[in-house]
CSV table of C-alpha atoms in Angstrom, one decimal:
chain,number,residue,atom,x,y,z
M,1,UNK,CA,97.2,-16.7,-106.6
M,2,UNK,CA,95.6,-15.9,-110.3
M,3,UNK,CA,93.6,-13.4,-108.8
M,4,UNK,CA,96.2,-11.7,-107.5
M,5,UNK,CA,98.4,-11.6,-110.6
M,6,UNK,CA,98.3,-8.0,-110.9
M,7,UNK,CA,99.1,-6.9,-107.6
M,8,UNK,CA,101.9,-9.7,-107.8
M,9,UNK,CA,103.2,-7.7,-110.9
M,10,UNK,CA,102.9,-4.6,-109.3
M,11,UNK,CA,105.4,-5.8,-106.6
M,12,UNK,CA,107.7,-7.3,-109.3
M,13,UNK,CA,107.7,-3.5,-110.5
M,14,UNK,CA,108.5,-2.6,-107.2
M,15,UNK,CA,111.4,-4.7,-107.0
M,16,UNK,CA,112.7,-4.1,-110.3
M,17,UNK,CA,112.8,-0.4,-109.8
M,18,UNK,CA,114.9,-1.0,-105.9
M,19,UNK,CA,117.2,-2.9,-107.8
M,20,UNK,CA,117.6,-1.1,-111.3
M,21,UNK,CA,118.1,2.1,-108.9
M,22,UNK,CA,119.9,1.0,-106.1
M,23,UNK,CA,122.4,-1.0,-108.3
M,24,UNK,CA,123.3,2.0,-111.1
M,25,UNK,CA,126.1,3.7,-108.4
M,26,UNK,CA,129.3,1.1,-110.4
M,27,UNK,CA,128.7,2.8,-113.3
M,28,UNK,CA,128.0,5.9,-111.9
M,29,UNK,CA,131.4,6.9,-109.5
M,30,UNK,CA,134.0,7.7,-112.0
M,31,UNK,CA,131.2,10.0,-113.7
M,32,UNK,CA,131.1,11.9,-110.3
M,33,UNK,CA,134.4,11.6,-109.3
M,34,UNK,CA,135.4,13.2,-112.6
M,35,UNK,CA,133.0,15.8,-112.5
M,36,UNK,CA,133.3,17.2,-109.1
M,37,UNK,CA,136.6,16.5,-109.4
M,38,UNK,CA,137.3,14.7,-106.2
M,39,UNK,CA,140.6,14.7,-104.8
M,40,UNK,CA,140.6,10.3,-103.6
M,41,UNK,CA,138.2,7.6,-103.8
M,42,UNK,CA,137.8,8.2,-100.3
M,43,UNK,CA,135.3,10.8,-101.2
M,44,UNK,CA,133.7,8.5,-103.5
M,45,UNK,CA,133.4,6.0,-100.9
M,46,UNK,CA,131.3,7.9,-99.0
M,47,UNK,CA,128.5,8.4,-101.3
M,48,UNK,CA,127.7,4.6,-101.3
M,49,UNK,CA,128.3,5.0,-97.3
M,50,UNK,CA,125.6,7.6,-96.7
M,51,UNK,CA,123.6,5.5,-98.7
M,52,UNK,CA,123.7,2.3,-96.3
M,53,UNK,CA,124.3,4.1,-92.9
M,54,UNK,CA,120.5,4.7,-93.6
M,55,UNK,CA,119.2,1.3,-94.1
M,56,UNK,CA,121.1,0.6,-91.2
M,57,UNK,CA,119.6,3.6,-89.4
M,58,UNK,CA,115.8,3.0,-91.0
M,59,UNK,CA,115.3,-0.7,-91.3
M,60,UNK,CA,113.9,-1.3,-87.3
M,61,UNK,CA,111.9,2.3,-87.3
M,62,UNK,CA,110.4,1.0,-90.7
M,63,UNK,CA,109.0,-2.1,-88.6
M,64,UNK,CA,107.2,-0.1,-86.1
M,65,UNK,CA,105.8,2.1,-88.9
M,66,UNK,CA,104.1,-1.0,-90.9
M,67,UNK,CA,102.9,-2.3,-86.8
M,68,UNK,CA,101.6,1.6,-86.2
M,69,UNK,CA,100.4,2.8,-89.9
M,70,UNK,CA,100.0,-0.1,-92.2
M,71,UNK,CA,101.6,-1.0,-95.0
M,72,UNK,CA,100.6,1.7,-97.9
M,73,UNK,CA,101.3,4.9,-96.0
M,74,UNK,CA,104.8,3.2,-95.2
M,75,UNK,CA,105.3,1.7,-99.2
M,76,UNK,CA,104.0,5.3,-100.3
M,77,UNK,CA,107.0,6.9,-98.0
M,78,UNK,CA,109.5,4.5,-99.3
M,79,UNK,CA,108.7,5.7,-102.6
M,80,UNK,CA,108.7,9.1,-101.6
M,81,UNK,CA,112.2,9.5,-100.0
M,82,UNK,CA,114.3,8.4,-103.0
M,83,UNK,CA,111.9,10.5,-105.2
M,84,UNK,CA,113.1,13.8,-103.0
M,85,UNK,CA,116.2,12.7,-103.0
M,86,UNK,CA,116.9,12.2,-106.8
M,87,UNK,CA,115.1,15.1,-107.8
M,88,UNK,CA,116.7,16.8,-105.6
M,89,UNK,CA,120.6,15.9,-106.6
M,90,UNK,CA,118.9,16.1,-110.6
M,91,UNK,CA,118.3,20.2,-109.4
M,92,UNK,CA,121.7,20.7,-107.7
M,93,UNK,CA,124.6,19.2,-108.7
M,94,UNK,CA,126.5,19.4,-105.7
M,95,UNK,CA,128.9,17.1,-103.9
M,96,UNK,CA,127.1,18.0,-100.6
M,97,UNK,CA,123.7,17.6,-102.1
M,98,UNK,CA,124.7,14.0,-103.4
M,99,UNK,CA,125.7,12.9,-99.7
M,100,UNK,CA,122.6,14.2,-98.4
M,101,UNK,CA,120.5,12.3,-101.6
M,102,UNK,CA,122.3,9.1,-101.1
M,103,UNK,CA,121.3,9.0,-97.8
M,104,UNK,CA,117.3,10.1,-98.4
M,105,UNK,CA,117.2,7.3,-101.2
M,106,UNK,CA,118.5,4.6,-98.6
M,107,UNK,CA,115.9,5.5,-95.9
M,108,UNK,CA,113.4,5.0,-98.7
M,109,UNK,CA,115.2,2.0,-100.3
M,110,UNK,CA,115.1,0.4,-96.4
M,111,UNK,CA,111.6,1.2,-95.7
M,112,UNK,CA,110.5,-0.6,-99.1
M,113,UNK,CA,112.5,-3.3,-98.6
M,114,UNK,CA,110.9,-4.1,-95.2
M,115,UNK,CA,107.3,-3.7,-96.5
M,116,UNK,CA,107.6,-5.5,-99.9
M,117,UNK,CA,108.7,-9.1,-98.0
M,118,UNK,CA,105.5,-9.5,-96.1
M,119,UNK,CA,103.0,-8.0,-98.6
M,120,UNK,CA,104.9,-10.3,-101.3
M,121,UNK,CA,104.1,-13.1,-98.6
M,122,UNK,CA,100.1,-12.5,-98.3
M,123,UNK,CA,99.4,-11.7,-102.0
M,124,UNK,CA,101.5,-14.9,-103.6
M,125,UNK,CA,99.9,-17.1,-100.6
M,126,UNK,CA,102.5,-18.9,-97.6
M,127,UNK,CA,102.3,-22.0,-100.3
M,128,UNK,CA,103.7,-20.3,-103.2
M,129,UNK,CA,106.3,-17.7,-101.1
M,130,UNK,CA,109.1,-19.6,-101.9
M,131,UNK,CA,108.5,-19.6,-105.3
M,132,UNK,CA,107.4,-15.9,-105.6
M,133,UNK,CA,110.6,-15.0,-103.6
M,134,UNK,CA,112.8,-16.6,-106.6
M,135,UNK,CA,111.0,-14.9,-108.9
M,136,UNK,CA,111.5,-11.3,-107.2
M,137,UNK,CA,114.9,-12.8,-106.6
M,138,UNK,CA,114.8,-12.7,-110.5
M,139,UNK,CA,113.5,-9.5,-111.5
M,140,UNK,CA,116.0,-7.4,-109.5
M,141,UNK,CA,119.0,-10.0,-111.1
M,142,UNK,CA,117.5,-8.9,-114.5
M,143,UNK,CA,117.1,-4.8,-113.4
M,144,UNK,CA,120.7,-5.0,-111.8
M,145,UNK,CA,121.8,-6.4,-115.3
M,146,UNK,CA,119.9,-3.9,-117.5
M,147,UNK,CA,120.3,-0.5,-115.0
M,148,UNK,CA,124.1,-0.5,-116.5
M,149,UNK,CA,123.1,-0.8,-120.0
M,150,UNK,CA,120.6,1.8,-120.1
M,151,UNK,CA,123.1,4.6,-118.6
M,152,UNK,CA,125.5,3.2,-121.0
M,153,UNK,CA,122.8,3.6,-123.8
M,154,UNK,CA,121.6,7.3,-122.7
M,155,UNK,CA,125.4,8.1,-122.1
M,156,UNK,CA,126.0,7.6,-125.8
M,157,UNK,CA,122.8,8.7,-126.9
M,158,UNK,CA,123.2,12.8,-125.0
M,159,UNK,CA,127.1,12.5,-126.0
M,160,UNK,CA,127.2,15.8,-127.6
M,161,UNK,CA,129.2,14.5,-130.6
M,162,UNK,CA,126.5,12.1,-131.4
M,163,UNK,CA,123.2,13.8,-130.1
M,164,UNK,CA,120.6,15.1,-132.9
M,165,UNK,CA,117.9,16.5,-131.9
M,166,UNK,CA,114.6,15.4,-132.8
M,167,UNK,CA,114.8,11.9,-133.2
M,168,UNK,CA,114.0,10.7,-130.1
M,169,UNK,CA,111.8,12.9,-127.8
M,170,UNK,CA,112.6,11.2,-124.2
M,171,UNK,CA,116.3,11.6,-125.5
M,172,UNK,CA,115.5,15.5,-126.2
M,173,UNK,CA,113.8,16.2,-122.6
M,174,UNK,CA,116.6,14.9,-121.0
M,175,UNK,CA,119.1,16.7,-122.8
M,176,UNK,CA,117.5,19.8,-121.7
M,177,UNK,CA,117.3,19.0,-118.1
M,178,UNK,CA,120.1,17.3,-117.2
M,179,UNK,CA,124.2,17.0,-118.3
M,180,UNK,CA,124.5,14.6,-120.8
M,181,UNK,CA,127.2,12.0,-118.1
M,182,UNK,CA,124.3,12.2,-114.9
M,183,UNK,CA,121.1,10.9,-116.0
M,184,UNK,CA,119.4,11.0,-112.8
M,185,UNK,CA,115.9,12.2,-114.3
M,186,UNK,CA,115.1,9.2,-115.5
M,187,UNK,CA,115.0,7.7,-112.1
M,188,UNK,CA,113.0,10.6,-110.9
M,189,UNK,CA,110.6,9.7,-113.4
M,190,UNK,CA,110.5,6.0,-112.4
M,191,UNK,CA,110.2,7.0,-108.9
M,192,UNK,CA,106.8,8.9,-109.9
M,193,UNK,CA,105.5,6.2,-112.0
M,194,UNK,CA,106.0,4.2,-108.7
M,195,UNK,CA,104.3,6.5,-106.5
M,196,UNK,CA,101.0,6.7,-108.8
M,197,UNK,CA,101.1,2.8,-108.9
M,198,UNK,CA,100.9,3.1,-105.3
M,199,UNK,CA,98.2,5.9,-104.9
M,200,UNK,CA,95.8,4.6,-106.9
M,201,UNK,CA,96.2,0.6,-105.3
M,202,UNK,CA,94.6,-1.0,-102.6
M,203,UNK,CA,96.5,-3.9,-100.3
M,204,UNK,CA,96.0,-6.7,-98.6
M,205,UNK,CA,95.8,-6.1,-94.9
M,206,UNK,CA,98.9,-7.9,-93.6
M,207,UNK,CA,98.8,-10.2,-90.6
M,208,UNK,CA,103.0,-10.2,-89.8
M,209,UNK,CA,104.5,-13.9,-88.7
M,210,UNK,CA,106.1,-13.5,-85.8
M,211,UNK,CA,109.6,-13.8,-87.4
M,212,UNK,CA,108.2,-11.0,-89.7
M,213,UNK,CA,107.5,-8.5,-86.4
M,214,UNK,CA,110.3,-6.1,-85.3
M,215,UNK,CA,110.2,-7.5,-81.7
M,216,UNK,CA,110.8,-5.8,-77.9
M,217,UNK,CA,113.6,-4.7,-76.5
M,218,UNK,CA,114.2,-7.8,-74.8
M,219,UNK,CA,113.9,-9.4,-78.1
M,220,UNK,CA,117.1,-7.8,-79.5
M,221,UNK,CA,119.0,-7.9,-76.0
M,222,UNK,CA,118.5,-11.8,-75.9
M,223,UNK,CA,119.9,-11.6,-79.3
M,224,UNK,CA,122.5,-9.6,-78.7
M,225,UNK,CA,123.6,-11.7,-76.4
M,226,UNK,CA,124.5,-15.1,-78.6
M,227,UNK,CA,128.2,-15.3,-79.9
M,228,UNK,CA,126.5,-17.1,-83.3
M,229,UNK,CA,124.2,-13.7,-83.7
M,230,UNK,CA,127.1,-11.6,-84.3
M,231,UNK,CA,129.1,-14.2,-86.1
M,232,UNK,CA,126.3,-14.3,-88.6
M,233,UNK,CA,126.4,-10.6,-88.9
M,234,UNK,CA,130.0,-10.4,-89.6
M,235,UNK,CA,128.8,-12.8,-92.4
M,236,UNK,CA,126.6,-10.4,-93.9
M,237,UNK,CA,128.6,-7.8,-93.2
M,238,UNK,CA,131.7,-9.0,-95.2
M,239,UNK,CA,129.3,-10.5,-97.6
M,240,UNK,CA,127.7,-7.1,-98.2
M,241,UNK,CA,131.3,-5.7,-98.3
M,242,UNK,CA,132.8,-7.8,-101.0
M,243,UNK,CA,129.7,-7.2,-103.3
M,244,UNK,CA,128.8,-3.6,-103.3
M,245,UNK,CA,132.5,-3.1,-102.9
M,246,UNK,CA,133.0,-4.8,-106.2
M,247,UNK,CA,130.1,-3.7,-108.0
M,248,UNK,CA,130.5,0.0,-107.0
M,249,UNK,CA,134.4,0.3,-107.8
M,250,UNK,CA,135.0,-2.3,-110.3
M,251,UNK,CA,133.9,0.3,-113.0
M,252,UNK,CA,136.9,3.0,-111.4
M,253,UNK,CA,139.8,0.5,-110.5
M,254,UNK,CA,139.2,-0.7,-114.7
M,255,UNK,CA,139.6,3.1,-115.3
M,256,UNK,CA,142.4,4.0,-113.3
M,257,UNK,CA,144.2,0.5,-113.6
M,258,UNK,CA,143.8,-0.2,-116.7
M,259,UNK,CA,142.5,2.8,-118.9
M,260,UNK,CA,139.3,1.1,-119.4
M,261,UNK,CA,136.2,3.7,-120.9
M,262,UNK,CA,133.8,3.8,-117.5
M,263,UNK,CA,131.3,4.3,-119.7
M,264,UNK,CA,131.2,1.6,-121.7
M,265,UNK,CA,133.6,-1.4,-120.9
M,266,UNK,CA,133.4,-0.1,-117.4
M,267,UNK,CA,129.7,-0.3,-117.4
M,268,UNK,CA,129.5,-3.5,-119.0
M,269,UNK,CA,131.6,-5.2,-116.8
M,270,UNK,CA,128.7,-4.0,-113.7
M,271,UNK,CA,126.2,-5.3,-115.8
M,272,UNK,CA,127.7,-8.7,-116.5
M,273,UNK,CA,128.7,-8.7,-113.0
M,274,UNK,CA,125.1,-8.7,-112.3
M,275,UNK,CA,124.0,-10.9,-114.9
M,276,UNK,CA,126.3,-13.4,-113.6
M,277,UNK,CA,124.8,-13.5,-110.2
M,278,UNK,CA,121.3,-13.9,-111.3
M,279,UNK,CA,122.6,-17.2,-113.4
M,280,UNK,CA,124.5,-18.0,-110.3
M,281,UNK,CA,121.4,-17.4,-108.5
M,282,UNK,CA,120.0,-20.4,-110.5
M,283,UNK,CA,122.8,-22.6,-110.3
M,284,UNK,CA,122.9,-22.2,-106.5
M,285,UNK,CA,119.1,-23.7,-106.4
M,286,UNK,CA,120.8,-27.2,-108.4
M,287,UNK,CA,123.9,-27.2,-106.3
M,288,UNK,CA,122.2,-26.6,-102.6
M,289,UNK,CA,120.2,-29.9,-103.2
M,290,UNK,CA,123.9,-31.6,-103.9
M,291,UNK,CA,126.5,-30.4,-101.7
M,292,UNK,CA,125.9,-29.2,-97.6
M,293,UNK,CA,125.3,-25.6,-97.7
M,294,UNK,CA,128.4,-24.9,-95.4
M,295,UNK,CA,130.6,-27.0,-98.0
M,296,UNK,CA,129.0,-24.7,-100.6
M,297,UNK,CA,129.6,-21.3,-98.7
M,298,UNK,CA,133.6,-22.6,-98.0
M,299,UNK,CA,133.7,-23.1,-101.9
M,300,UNK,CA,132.3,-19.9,-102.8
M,301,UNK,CA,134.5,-17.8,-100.6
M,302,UNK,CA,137.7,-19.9,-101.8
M,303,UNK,CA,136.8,-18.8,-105.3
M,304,UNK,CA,136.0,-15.3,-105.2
M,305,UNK,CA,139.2,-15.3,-102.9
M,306,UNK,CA,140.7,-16.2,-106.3
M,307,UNK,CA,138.8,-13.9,-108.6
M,308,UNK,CA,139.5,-11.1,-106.4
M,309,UNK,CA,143.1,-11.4,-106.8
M,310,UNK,CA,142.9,-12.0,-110.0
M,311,UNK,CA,141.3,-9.2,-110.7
M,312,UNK,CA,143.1,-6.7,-108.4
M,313,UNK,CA,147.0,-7.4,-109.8
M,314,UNK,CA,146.0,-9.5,-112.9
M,315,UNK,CA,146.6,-7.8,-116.5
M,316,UNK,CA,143.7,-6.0,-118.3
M,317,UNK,CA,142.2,-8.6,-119.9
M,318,UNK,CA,142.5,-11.2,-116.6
M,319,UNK,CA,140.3,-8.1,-114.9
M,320,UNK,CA,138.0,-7.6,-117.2
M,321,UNK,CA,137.0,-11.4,-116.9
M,322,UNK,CA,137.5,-11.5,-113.3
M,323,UNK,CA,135.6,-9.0,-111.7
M,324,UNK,CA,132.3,-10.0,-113.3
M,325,UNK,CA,133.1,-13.4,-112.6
M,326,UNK,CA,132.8,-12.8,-109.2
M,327,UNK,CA,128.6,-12.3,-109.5
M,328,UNK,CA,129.1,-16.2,-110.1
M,329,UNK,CA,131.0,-16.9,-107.4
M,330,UNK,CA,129.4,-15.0,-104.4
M,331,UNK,CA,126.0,-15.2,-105.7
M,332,UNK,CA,125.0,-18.4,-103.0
M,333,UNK,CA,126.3,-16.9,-100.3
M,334,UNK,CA,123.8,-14.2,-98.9
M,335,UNK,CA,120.9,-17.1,-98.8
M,336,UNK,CA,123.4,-19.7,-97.3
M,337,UNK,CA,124.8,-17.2,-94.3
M,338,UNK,CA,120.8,-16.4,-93.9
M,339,UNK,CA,119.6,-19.5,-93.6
M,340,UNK,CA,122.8,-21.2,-91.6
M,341,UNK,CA,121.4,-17.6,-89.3
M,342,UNK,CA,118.0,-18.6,-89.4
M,343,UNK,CA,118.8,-21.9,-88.4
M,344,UNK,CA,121.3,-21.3,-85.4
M,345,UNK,CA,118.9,-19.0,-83.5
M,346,UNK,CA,115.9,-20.8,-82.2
M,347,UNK,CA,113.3,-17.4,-82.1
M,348,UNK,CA,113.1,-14.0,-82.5
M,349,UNK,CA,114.2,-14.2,-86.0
């Protein structure tokens, strides 16, 4: 493992940049709903939509590209796509364009996503995965909680009330290039730090398990065919639900609820919200070797049942705490519906 602590860095990069991208859209709605003036939050709902329709459409097609091309071509790609489509929305700033972004970035986001577990796997070594999975686990806790701090900080910073030039030159090239409330450059920049990283790399050849493989078509039809298959994907599904639902519209409903600044409260409360899932994260290691993982998973969804309310008709201050509070609370869940999956299927997984 030592002699692969670089490559094992890179990938931490990789992840870190997934999450601290995939993870800024809280803080970012009211921005756009304000500034292309959108009529409901039904339009808003559709940008983080587009963006998930294509890891549902790209996640399988990303398997047979890693069997067919390898792994670099496929991780270059991944990079690629949300590069195109963030420079592309930071060039036009148009409600269509921002759809049609969304949905490049997720193909990208899903292709990476299904490359990164099995390289992770051979360069930590099967006898360290586990541990090397917390870690990544980690590293997109910590990018989730930082990617709402940093717009908050570049927010303030291009405010044209406050903004001087020449004190900070990265602060100065993106006040030329982009409005001072949308950012998106600095992900484009990310993006093509990524994309040298992976140019200039060589990887391990992966061998896939076959749990890692993306199977036949007999495969999925034997699959599709057990009840506790599409029970389990209801479980991820509402799982999913509840936490980019939260995260993504916290930052409005604080707005429009409660006349809470987007920008700053609104994008604190994302970041803690995130922060509070990595600790949970943590805790959830302690508390799985304790209490039966189905006890666990009946706890957790009586709680964030709780916060939820709470946070939907409670006063300001109630919702403020609330909604952040509910990183804590759902944070065991995906790996508990995964593994209880995992478990309850005896191949093909």
């Amino acid at each position: 493992m030592k002699k692969n602590l670089g490559m094992l860095a890179l990938i931490m990069a990789f992840w870190f940049t997934i999450s601290f991208i995939t993870n800024i859209l809280g803080p970012l709605i009211p921005d756009i709903i304000h500034n292309f003036n959108l009529s409901d939050l039904a339009m808003a709902g559709f940008i983080p939509t587009s963006f998930f329709i294509a890891y549902a459409i790209m996640s399988i097609p990303a398997g047979l590209m890693i069997d067919r091309f390898g792994e670099k071509p496929v991780l270059f790609l991944g990079f690629l796509m949300p590069f195109i489509g963030t420079t592309l929305f930071a060039c036009m700033h148009t409600y269509p364009v921002l759809l049609a972004s969304s949905f490049i970035i997720g193909l990208g986001m899903a292709m990476l996503q299904t490359v990164i577990n099995p390289l992770q796997r051979v360069v930590g070594g099967e006898e360290n995965y586990a541990f090397v999975a917390e870690v990544a686990q980690f590293v997109f806790g910590i990018a989730s909680f930082l990617s709402p701090l940093v717009y908050t900080y570049l927010i303030h910073e291009l405010n044209p009330d406050i903004y001087t030039e020449g004190r900070n030159f990265f602060i100065d090239l993106l006040a030329g290039i982009t409005p001072p409330d949308l950012p998106f450059w600095v992900f484009t920049l990310l993006l093509l730090v990524m994309l040298i990283a992976v140019s200039v790399s060589r990887f391990p050849k992966i061998e896939l398990k076959e749990d890692e493989k993306s199977g036949s078509k007999d495969s999925y039809l034997a699959l599709f065919k057990q009840k506790y298959v599409w029970l389990f994907f209801l479980g991820i599904f509402c799982y999913v639900s509840t936490e980019q639902g939260t995260s993504i519209f916290m930052s409005t409903f604080l707005e429009q609820y409660h006349g809470v600044n987007p920008q700053v409260e609104g994008a604190q409360a994302v970041s803690y919200f995130w922060g509070l899932m990595t600790a949970g994260c943590l805790v959830g290691m302690v508390l799985l070797k304790l209490i039966d993982s189905k006890r666990l998973l009946q706890i957790s969804g009586g709680l964030t049942i709780v916060l939820l309310l709470t946070a939907l008709f409670g006063n300001k201050e109630a919702s403020i705490i609330a909604f952040p509070a509910i990183g804590f609370s759902i944070s065991m869940m995906y790996s508990i519906v995964f593994s209880l999956a995992l478990n309850s299927a005896s191949q093909h997984h």
